[in-house]
XYZ file of C-alpha atoms in Angstrom:
558
model
C 2.159 -0.529 -20.605
C 1.036 -1.118 -17.046
C -2.541 -0.280 -16.086
C -2.309 1.793 -12.903
C -5.940 2.876 -12.568
C -9.227 1.632 -13.985
C -12.771 2.864 -13.387
C -16.065 1.738 -14.926
C -19.535 3.028 -14.206
C -22.946 3.720 -15.755
C -24.481 7.160 -16.223
C -28.239 7.530 -16.757
C -28.207 10.952 -18.421
C -30.003 10.934 -21.771
C -27.028 12.475 -23.574
C -24.360 10.931 -21.337
C -22.022 9.935 -24.198
C -21.863 13.492 -25.498
C -21.444 14.932 -22.004
C -18.684 12.465 -21.063
C -16.796 13.203 -24.271
C -17.224 16.961 -23.787
C -15.744 16.663 -20.296
C -12.785 14.685 -21.648
C -12.212 17.203 -24.463
C -12.265 20.137 -22.041
C -9.827 18.327 -19.740
C -7.608 17.463 -22.742
C -7.506 21.102 -23.855
C -6.564 22.240 -20.347
C -3.854 19.578 -19.977
C -2.329 20.355 -23.393
C -2.591 24.151 -22.988
C -4.965 24.784 -25.851
C -4.990 21.751 -28.176
C -8.439 20.697 -29.389
C -9.458 17.056 -29.781
C -11.572 16.551 -32.904
C -13.338 13.538 -34.457
C -11.206 11.018 -36.406
C -8.064 13.067 -35.891
C -4.706 12.752 -34.189
C -3.157 15.890 -32.731
C 0.238 16.370 -31.095
C 2.452 19.106 -29.695
C 5.693 19.704 -27.817
C 5.102 21.665 -24.616
C 7.591 23.584 -22.472
C 7.760 24.209 -18.711
C 7.329 21.414 -17.937
C 8.695 19.782 -21.073
C 6.220 17.262 -22.482
C 5.290 15.682 -25.779
C 1.514 15.206 -25.961
C -0.708 13.341 -28.395
C -4.455 12.980 -28.648
C -6.810 10.723 -30.609
C -10.587 10.530 -30.909
C -12.841 8.024 -32.660
C -16.613 8.074 -32.596
C -19.036 5.678 -34.291
C -22.845 5.491 -34.533
C -25.278 2.858 -35.736
C -28.997 3.568 -35.353
C -29.267 4.663 -31.717
C -26.005 3.032 -30.589
C -23.012 5.267 -29.878
C -19.402 4.337 -29.149
C -16.556 6.731 -28.337
C -12.844 6.252 -27.675
C -10.554 9.156 -26.793
C -7.001 9.185 -25.468
C -4.324 11.543 -24.178
C -0.662 10.439 -24.301
C 2.027 12.336 -22.363
C 5.761 11.595 -22.749
C 8.297 13.346 -20.529
C 12.073 13.762 -21.086
C 12.803 10.836 -18.741
C 11.099 8.522 -21.231
C 8.004 7.898 -19.112
C 4.849 7.479 -21.170
C 1.420 8.078 -19.641
C -1.849 7.367 -21.402
C -5.350 8.234 -20.213
C -8.138 6.595 -22.239
C -11.898 7.114 -22.206
C -14.270 4.521 -23.653
C -17.993 5.216 -23.499
C -20.922 3.528 -25.191
C -24.669 3.072 -24.946
C -26.100 -0.240 -23.796
C -29.531 -1.730 -23.198
C -30.347 -3.326 -19.847
C -33.423 -4.524 -17.940
C -33.818 -1.012 -16.560
C -33.622 0.546 -20.021
C -30.891 2.252 -21.991
C -27.855 3.552 -20.155
C -24.327 4.715 -20.943
C -21.148 3.032 -19.778
C -17.938 4.961 -19.062
C -14.534 3.275 -18.788
C -11.385 5.245 -17.923
C -7.886 3.727 -17.833
C -4.571 5.269 -16.827
C -1.549 3.345 -18.142
C 2.148 4.077 -17.858
C 5.568 2.743 -18.694
C 9.075 3.996 -18.052
C 12.728 3.003 -18.301
C 12.989 2.331 -14.547
C 9.486 0.943 -13.980
C 6.568 2.650 -12.275
C 6.899 1.350 -8.706
C 7.458 4.887 -7.380
C 4.200 6.237 -8.793
C 1.404 7.487 -6.554
C -1.829 6.179 -8.054
C -4.833 8.493 -8.162
C -7.929 9.120 -10.252
C -7.576 11.731 -13.013
C -9.404 14.958 -12.214
C -11.634 14.406 -15.236
C -13.149 11.345 -13.523
C -14.156 13.477 -10.540
C -15.762 15.945 -12.946
C -17.617 13.197 -14.850
C -18.982 11.649 -11.664
C -19.897 15.037 -10.232
C -21.904 15.967 -13.339
C -23.449 12.526 -13.894
C -26.856 11.176 -12.880
C -27.292 7.928 -10.920
C -23.638 7.028 -11.531
C -22.980 3.540 -10.207
C -21.263 0.213 -10.778
C -23.953 -2.424 -10.389
C -25.518 -2.017 -6.929
C -22.817 0.386 -5.724
C -23.303 4.162 -6.100
C -20.199 5.994 -7.311
C -19.675 9.618 -6.365
C -16.875 12.147 -6.488
C -17.383 12.700 -2.744
C -17.572 10.421 0.294
C -21.111 9.240 1.024
C -22.188 9.515 4.666
C -24.445 6.928 6.322
C -26.045 8.163 9.534
C -27.922 6.302 12.262
C -28.865 2.647 12.546
C -30.911 2.730 9.328
C -27.911 4.113 7.458
C -25.699 1.340 8.812
C -28.191 -1.328 7.757
C -28.503 0.199 4.271
C -24.723 0.167 3.858
C -24.572 -3.459 5.042
C -26.958 -4.372 2.209
C -24.716 -2.670 -0.353
C -21.552 -4.319 0.957
C -23.031 -7.827 1.202
C -24.716 -7.655 -2.233
C -23.239 -10.538 -4.231
C -23.497 -8.444 -7.412
C -20.965 -5.954 -6.054
C -17.848 -6.278 -8.236
C -15.620 -3.487 -6.869
C -13.939 -2.927 -3.490
C -15.327 -0.339 -1.094
C -13.741 1.678 1.714
C -15.729 2.358 4.882
C -14.409 4.961 7.336
C -15.678 5.225 10.914
C -16.360 8.787 12.077
C -15.594 8.783 15.809
C -14.252 12.217 16.889
C -12.938 11.207 20.370
C -10.355 8.949 18.708
C -9.912 10.713 15.353
C -9.003 14.007 17.022
C -5.930 12.393 18.586
C -4.360 11.792 15.181
C -5.613 14.636 12.966
C -3.712 17.866 13.678
C -6.540 20.415 13.782
C -4.345 23.172 12.406
C -3.751 21.181 9.179
C -6.753 18.947 8.487
C -9.590 17.016 10.106
C -11.186 13.602 9.616
C -13.618 14.996 7.034
C -10.683 16.336 5.005
C -9.088 12.873 4.969
C -12.367 11.323 3.806
C -12.787 13.892 1.010
C -9.172 13.626 -0.151
C -9.394 9.820 -0.188
C -12.692 9.818 -2.102
C -11.272 12.078 -4.809
C -8.074 10.013 -5.086
C -10.078 6.768 -5.472
C -12.972 8.200 -7.484
C -14.567 5.747 -9.893
C -12.482 2.792 -8.700
C -13.263 2.472 -4.969
C -16.247 4.242 -3.370
C -15.683 5.828 0.033
C -18.432 5.515 2.645
C -18.398 7.176 6.085
C -20.449 5.905 9.053
C -21.167 7.689 12.303
C -21.161 5.828 15.636
C -24.771 4.599 15.378
C -24.342 3.495 11.765
C -21.082 1.778 12.716
C -22.846 -0.218 15.424
C -25.635 -1.214 13.039
C -23.164 -2.169 10.316
C -21.115 -4.292 12.730
C -24.292 -5.936 14.004
C -25.468 -6.770 10.482
C -22.117 -8.054 9.204
C -20.793 -9.445 12.481
C -18.258 -7.823 14.783
C -15.361 -9.480 12.959
C -16.428 -7.767 9.725
C -17.365 -4.426 11.295
C -15.620 -1.079 11.556
C -15.480 1.186 14.611
C -13.491 3.705 16.650
C -12.211 5.889 13.753
C -10.718 2.882 11.963
C -11.418 2.141 8.308
C -11.954 -1.123 6.431
C -11.459 -2.215 2.830
C -14.338 -4.496 1.819
C -13.514 -6.767 -1.094
C -16.331 -8.025 -3.359
C -18.222 -11.224 -2.481
C -18.416 -10.371 1.209
C -20.108 -13.246 3.049
C -20.351 -12.662 6.826
C -21.375 -16.287 7.351
C -17.986 -17.472 6.084
C -16.069 -15.659 8.804
C -13.144 -14.408 6.699
C -12.369 -10.933 8.109
C -8.738 -11.108 6.960
C -9.964 -10.780 3.364
C -11.284 -7.332 4.265
C -8.343 -5.562 5.972
C -9.064 -3.316 8.937
C -6.829 -0.245 9.250
C -6.426 1.398 12.651
C -6.653 5.203 12.899
C -2.990 5.677 13.798
C -2.032 4.126 10.436
C -3.991 6.465 8.181
C -5.215 9.598 9.974
C -1.798 11.183 10.493
C -1.420 11.850 6.753
C -4.157 13.034 4.426
C -2.913 10.851 1.543
C -2.167 7.652 3.452
C -5.625 6.047 3.329
C -5.745 6.057 -0.478
C -2.233 4.567 -0.643
C -3.207 1.777 1.740
C -6.307 0.987 -0.300
C -4.446 0.908 -3.624
C -1.754 -1.318 -2.109
C -4.457 -3.722 -0.926
C -6.731 -3.830 -3.971
C -4.744 -2.321 -6.863
C -4.354 -5.631 -8.691
C -8.075 -6.423 -8.588
C -8.989 -2.921 -9.779
C -6.654 -2.820 -12.760
C -7.622 -6.282 -14.038
C -11.388 -5.715 -14.060
C -13.124 -6.916 -17.205
C -15.541 -4.652 -19.114
C -19.237 -5.619 -19.249
C -20.534 -7.815 -22.053
C -22.032 -4.786 -23.814
C -18.515 -3.524 -24.591
C -18.162 -6.189 -27.275
C -20.793 -4.439 -29.394
C -19.196 -1.031 -28.837
C -15.775 -2.328 -29.818
C -17.212 -3.929 -32.954
C -18.833 -0.617 -33.847
C -15.540 1.251 -33.470
C -13.604 -1.468 -35.302
C -16.055 -1.381 -38.207
C -15.672 2.372 -38.428
C -11.914 2.059 -38.289
C -11.869 -0.574 -41.043
C -13.106 2.023 -43.493
C -9.717 3.729 -43.252
C -6.576 2.961 -45.162
C -5.326 -0.632 -44.920
C -1.878 0.605 -43.905
C -3.407 2.378 -40.935
C -5.226 -0.827 -40.047
C -1.958 -2.803 -40.143
C -0.208 -0.158 -38.029
C -2.909 -0.279 -35.375
C -2.836 -4.072 -35.293
C 0.919 -4.013 -34.845
C 0.617 -1.500 -32.021
C -2.026 -3.604 -30.299
C 0.073 -6.734 -30.729
C 3.088 -4.962 -29.209
C 0.944 -3.731 -26.336
C -0.394 -7.240 -25.728
C 3.112 -8.688 -25.704
C 4.205 -6.021 -23.244
C 1.217 -6.678 -21.052
C 1.926 -10.422 -21.149
C 5.500 -9.787 -20.032
C 4.257 -7.546 -17.216
C 1.781 -10.203 -16.064
C 4.518 -12.842 -16.093
C 6.785 -10.539 -14.070
C 3.954 -9.862 -11.619
C 3.335 -13.591 -11.318
C 7.003 -14.229 -10.576
C 6.992 -11.438 -7.990
C 3.848 -12.907 -6.397
C 5.451 -16.343 -6.279
C 8.571 -14.867 -4.687
C 6.418 -13.039 -2.171
C 4.508 -16.216 -1.359
C 7.705 -18.190 -0.858
C 9.128 -15.418 1.290
C 5.975 -15.204 3.391
C 6.002 -18.976 3.842
C 9.628 -18.854 4.936
C 8.818 -16.042 7.374
C 5.915 -18.013 8.794
C 7.993 -21.160 9.249
C 10.770 -19.155 10.894
C 8.282 -17.505 13.253
C 6.841 -20.902 14.196
C 10.359 -22.138 14.917
C 11.146 -19.024 16.920
C 7.883 -19.234 18.878
C 8.558 -22.870 19.718
C 12.048 -21.982 20.946
C 10.750 -19.085 23.047
C 8.025 -21.300 24.510
C 10.587 -23.912 25.547
C 12.788 -21.243 27.127
C 9.803 -19.717 28.889
C 8.822 -23.103 30.319
C 12.389 -23.592 31.573
C 12.390 -20.108 33.101
C 9.053 -20.735 34.842
C 10.386 -23.971 36.326
C 13.536 -22.171 37.514
C 11.547 -19.364 39.102
C 9.262 -21.904 40.783
C 12.265 -23.760 42.223
C 13.865 -20.525 43.456
C 10.609 -19.411 45.067
C 10.336 -22.694 46.919
C 13.893 -22.491 48.209
C 13.577 -18.832 49.271
C 10.279 -19.535 51.033
C 11.917 -22.298 53.016
C 14.679 -19.893 54.102
C 12.409 -16.976 54.854
C 11.409 -16.338 58.455
C 8.090 -14.877 57.343
C 5.957 -17.493 55.632
C 4.021 -14.747 53.887
C 7.132 -13.478 52.145
C 6.808 -13.405 48.378
C 8.778 -12.290 45.391
C 7.652 -10.163 42.519
C 9.487 -9.736 39.268
C 9.837 -6.224 37.897
C 7.748 -5.652 34.820
C 9.316 -4.266 31.683
C 8.271 -0.713 30.900
C 8.823 -1.255 27.174
C 5.722 -1.359 24.954
C 5.067 -4.777 23.439
C 3.558 -3.682 20.138
C 4.215 -1.304 17.258
C 1.579 -0.935 14.563
C 3.810 0.586 11.881
C 7.445 1.119 10.945
C 7.207 4.799 11.865
C 5.803 3.887 15.274
C 8.664 1.398 15.774
C 11.184 4.213 15.154
C 9.321 6.584 17.469
C 9.255 3.965 20.233
C 12.947 3.180 19.754
C 13.900 6.843 20.091
C 11.665 7.296 23.124
C 12.570 4.136 25.069
C 15.860 2.678 23.809
C 18.048 5.771 23.457
C 20.491 4.663 26.202
C 21.882 1.786 24.117
C 20.370 2.258 20.628
C 20.741 5.377 18.465
C 18.603 5.726 15.324
C 20.250 8.466 13.281
C 17.924 11.341 12.224
C 18.727 10.596 8.549
C 18.451 6.806 8.841
C 14.812 6.388 7.817
C 13.754 6.309 4.157
C 10.317 5.730 2.607
C 8.716 4.496 5.829
C 5.380 5.691 4.446
C 5.793 3.173 1.612
C 6.313 0.414 4.173
C 3.379 1.528 6.297
C 0.936 1.684 3.391
C 1.815 -1.830 2.224
C -0.520 -4.695 3.136
C 2.260 -6.095 5.343
C 2.748 -2.708 7.042
C 1.555 -3.649 10.572
C 3.548 -6.903 10.713
C 6.677 -5.150 9.389
C 6.273 -2.482 12.056
C 6.032 -5.106 14.795
C 9.087 -7.001 13.535
C 11.071 -3.774 13.273
C 10.225 -3.030 16.903
C 11.355 -6.553 17.850
C 14.596 -5.885 15.974
C 15.201 -2.543 17.661
C 14.661 -4.121 21.084
C 17.128 -6.885 20.202
C 19.754 -4.329 19.129
C 19.192 -2.293 22.319
C 19.580 -5.416 24.466
C 22.809 -6.179 22.617
C 23.931 -2.624 23.389
C 23.392 -3.390 27.086
C 25.639 -6.423 26.641
C 28.328 -4.270 25.014
C 28.168 -1.762 27.859
C 28.435 -4.358 30.648
C 30.561 -7.238 29.325
C 34.333 -7.219 29.605
C 34.633 -9.393 26.500
C 31.785 -9.190 24.061
C 30.419 -11.409 21.327
C 29.311 -10.124 17.960
C 25.570 -9.707 17.476
C 25.119 -13.040 15.673
C 26.769 -15.069 18.435
C 25.038 -13.054 21.139
C 21.672 -13.922 19.562
C 22.739 -17.550 19.227
C 24.200 -18.103 22.702
C 23.066 -15.508 25.226
C 19.532 -16.893 25.748
C 18.385 -13.313 26.280
C 14.582 -13.123 25.808
C 14.907 -10.414 23.144
C 17.397 -12.034 20.799
C 16.903 -11.790 17.022
C 16.829 -15.041 14.974
C 20.453 -15.855 14.088
C 19.740 -17.323 10.646
C 20.742 -16.287 7.141
C 17.098 -15.514 6.355
C 16.881 -12.903 9.107
C 20.376 -11.577 9.743
C 23.536 -10.750 7.799
C 26.730 -9.553 9.481
C 28.668 -8.871 6.263
C 27.897 -8.228 2.609
C 29.049 -10.428 -0.249
C 32.307 -9.785 -2.084
C 30.375 -8.791 -5.200
C 28.669 -6.009 -3.234
C 31.914 -4.873 -1.599
C 33.707 -4.677 -4.935
C 30.919 -2.740 -6.649
C 31.501 0.988 -6.075
C 27.869 1.956 -6.453
C 26.604 -0.731 -4.090
C 29.375 -0.144 -1.574
C 28.636 3.600 -1.551
C 24.988 2.892 -0.673
C 26.256 1.342 2.557
C 28.205 4.442 3.610
C 25.594 5.480 6.141
C 25.169 8.319 8.655
C 26.390 7.774 12.198
C 27.061 9.806 15.332
C 30.393 11.637 15.149
C 31.527 9.891 18.343
C 31.750 6.766 16.159
C 33.291 8.411 13.087
C 34.488 12.029 12.879
C 33.287 12.178 9.251
C 29.706 11.395 10.282
C 29.495 8.396 7.939
C 30.720 4.835 8.195
C 30.413 1.633 6.181
C 27.639 -0.567 7.556
C 27.238 -4.139 6.348
C 25.456 -5.841 9.255
C 21.693 -5.692 8.834
C 18.421 -7.184 10.053
C 16.162 -8.645 7.379
C 12.727 -7.650 8.603
C 11.086 -9.721 5.871
C 12.246 -12.248 3.306
C 9.073 -11.602 1.298
C 7.906 -8.280 -0.130
C 10.345 -7.950 -3.032
C 12.178 -4.637 -3.324
C 9.966 -3.185 -0.577
C 11.170 -5.729 2.031
C 12.512 -3.689 4.992
C 16.135 -3.709 6.136
C 17.821 -2.236 9.238
C 21.566 -1.534 8.872
C 23.540 -1.025 12.091
C 27.005 -0.560 13.594
C 27.916 -1.711 17.112
C 30.435 0.114 19.304
C 31.755 -1.674 22.387
C 33.718 1.419 23.348
C 30.500 3.469 23.594
C 28.300 0.571 24.672
C 25.740 1.383 21.979
C 24.352 0.209 18.650
C 23.927 2.821 15.906
C 21.283 2.454 13.167
C 22.238 4.121 9.899
C 19.477 2.901 7.632
C 15.899 1.692 7.986
C 13.773 1.392 4.855
C 13.006 -0.687 1.758
C 15.532 -3.137 0.348
C 15.472 -1.265 -2.994
C 17.831 1.441 -1.658
C 20.421 -1.200 -0.698
C 20.805 -3.013 -3.995
C 22.856 -6.154 -4.511
C 23.698 -8.424 -7.424
C 20.314 -10.153 -7.131
C 18.253 -6.959 -7.448
């Protein structure tokens, strides 16, 4: 099974183990519509509306003053997806005295994988943190709510928490700056504070959410350095081992307000996309070894057949986890190779554009000299019209919005063309994908201008290769495909995916087969964006029928 969520914290209540277990049991009973979770027992039931098979187990062991508890809820739906929520809690001695550790995991597996899942903390974690006392993970306080830091002293205090080398979990810091935030939060639906609260509850136990006002933001940026600061309603994910002296701000991604404030759930998705792997692979503290031994000793008193069954289950789980790790490693390697290829292609493209720019500057300089010689007025000068098109797009959704607002004369993005843009925008690569999509849309619009004005036109590939237009798209197999492979064409399911919506001026049926597409990224796996299009010389326009993740346009390699 794949670990989707993991939280660990300490709770200084005297009877924390009992209270944590009681909270889990109450949550279990509510989730299973009345089942009770008892010591050393396994319970199960088949539920209706929605249809679910549920199972629960509880083991508790004591030795002197040491306590160890393990409880689990398993949910299996008709689609074959299996979800398991597990609580481990145990007492441990530390320099500060005796405390209780809590560890909650959410794991899942399914026939088609779990890539579509929205990751969030179980509600029971919010309840445990809300009822706990001095709940924290090392030097970092963990709450069920966002913690606000106000004024310069608040900013300095937060800087100490973030730069503490004992901090082992990521943290999210959100900048409260109403003049900017109000532009993106529709007041009738939610405000900045609602986004902060929603995000804190989604990330509870795994990633603490801190909010700074303007004065605290200035103090925080001053203490950590401007490159590591947060300001102007943006938010920042601070990874552990923050060292301002090293100057590595890219390790702690900054998210602009237009990327996360337009949707209440987007901030938590961005954070989990950035730090999910580090959260789910966290190791328990050394004191867990004693708790596990205590539970194992208690379990060994049972029947030997039960012992063998449990060992077999654990061995199967370990093998599954090993396979998942190997698959993740392969995906990471593919992503790295793709990113390297993208970088090399961008360097090549930049070099080419620089050479063309130099040639254009020399040509303009020569023309200016010749026109000045011919002009009667020595003060005569020439000015080149500036393009009114924006240069940048910070997200895929913004790229679409800009295309519809500025490129409509020669580029038509169908209303049903866009799919899962929020998944693209919450990915770590979201801003760069948005910018490249905007570059692609501008290239397609420029090609539309060519179609509308040229008596004999070239296809898009050759236009990009030969026209020397400043907005051409790279005409390489890594970035552009004009046709699909025979294996895709001959596969009914794959071919049907490419029957895409189009304006009825192009096809009376409103759909047409589109094979030509821009490859926005060669890295990113099944999430790598694609833009499918159809050019019409008769109408002098390019029509986009699909923009979204590669996973919806499968081929024989996926």
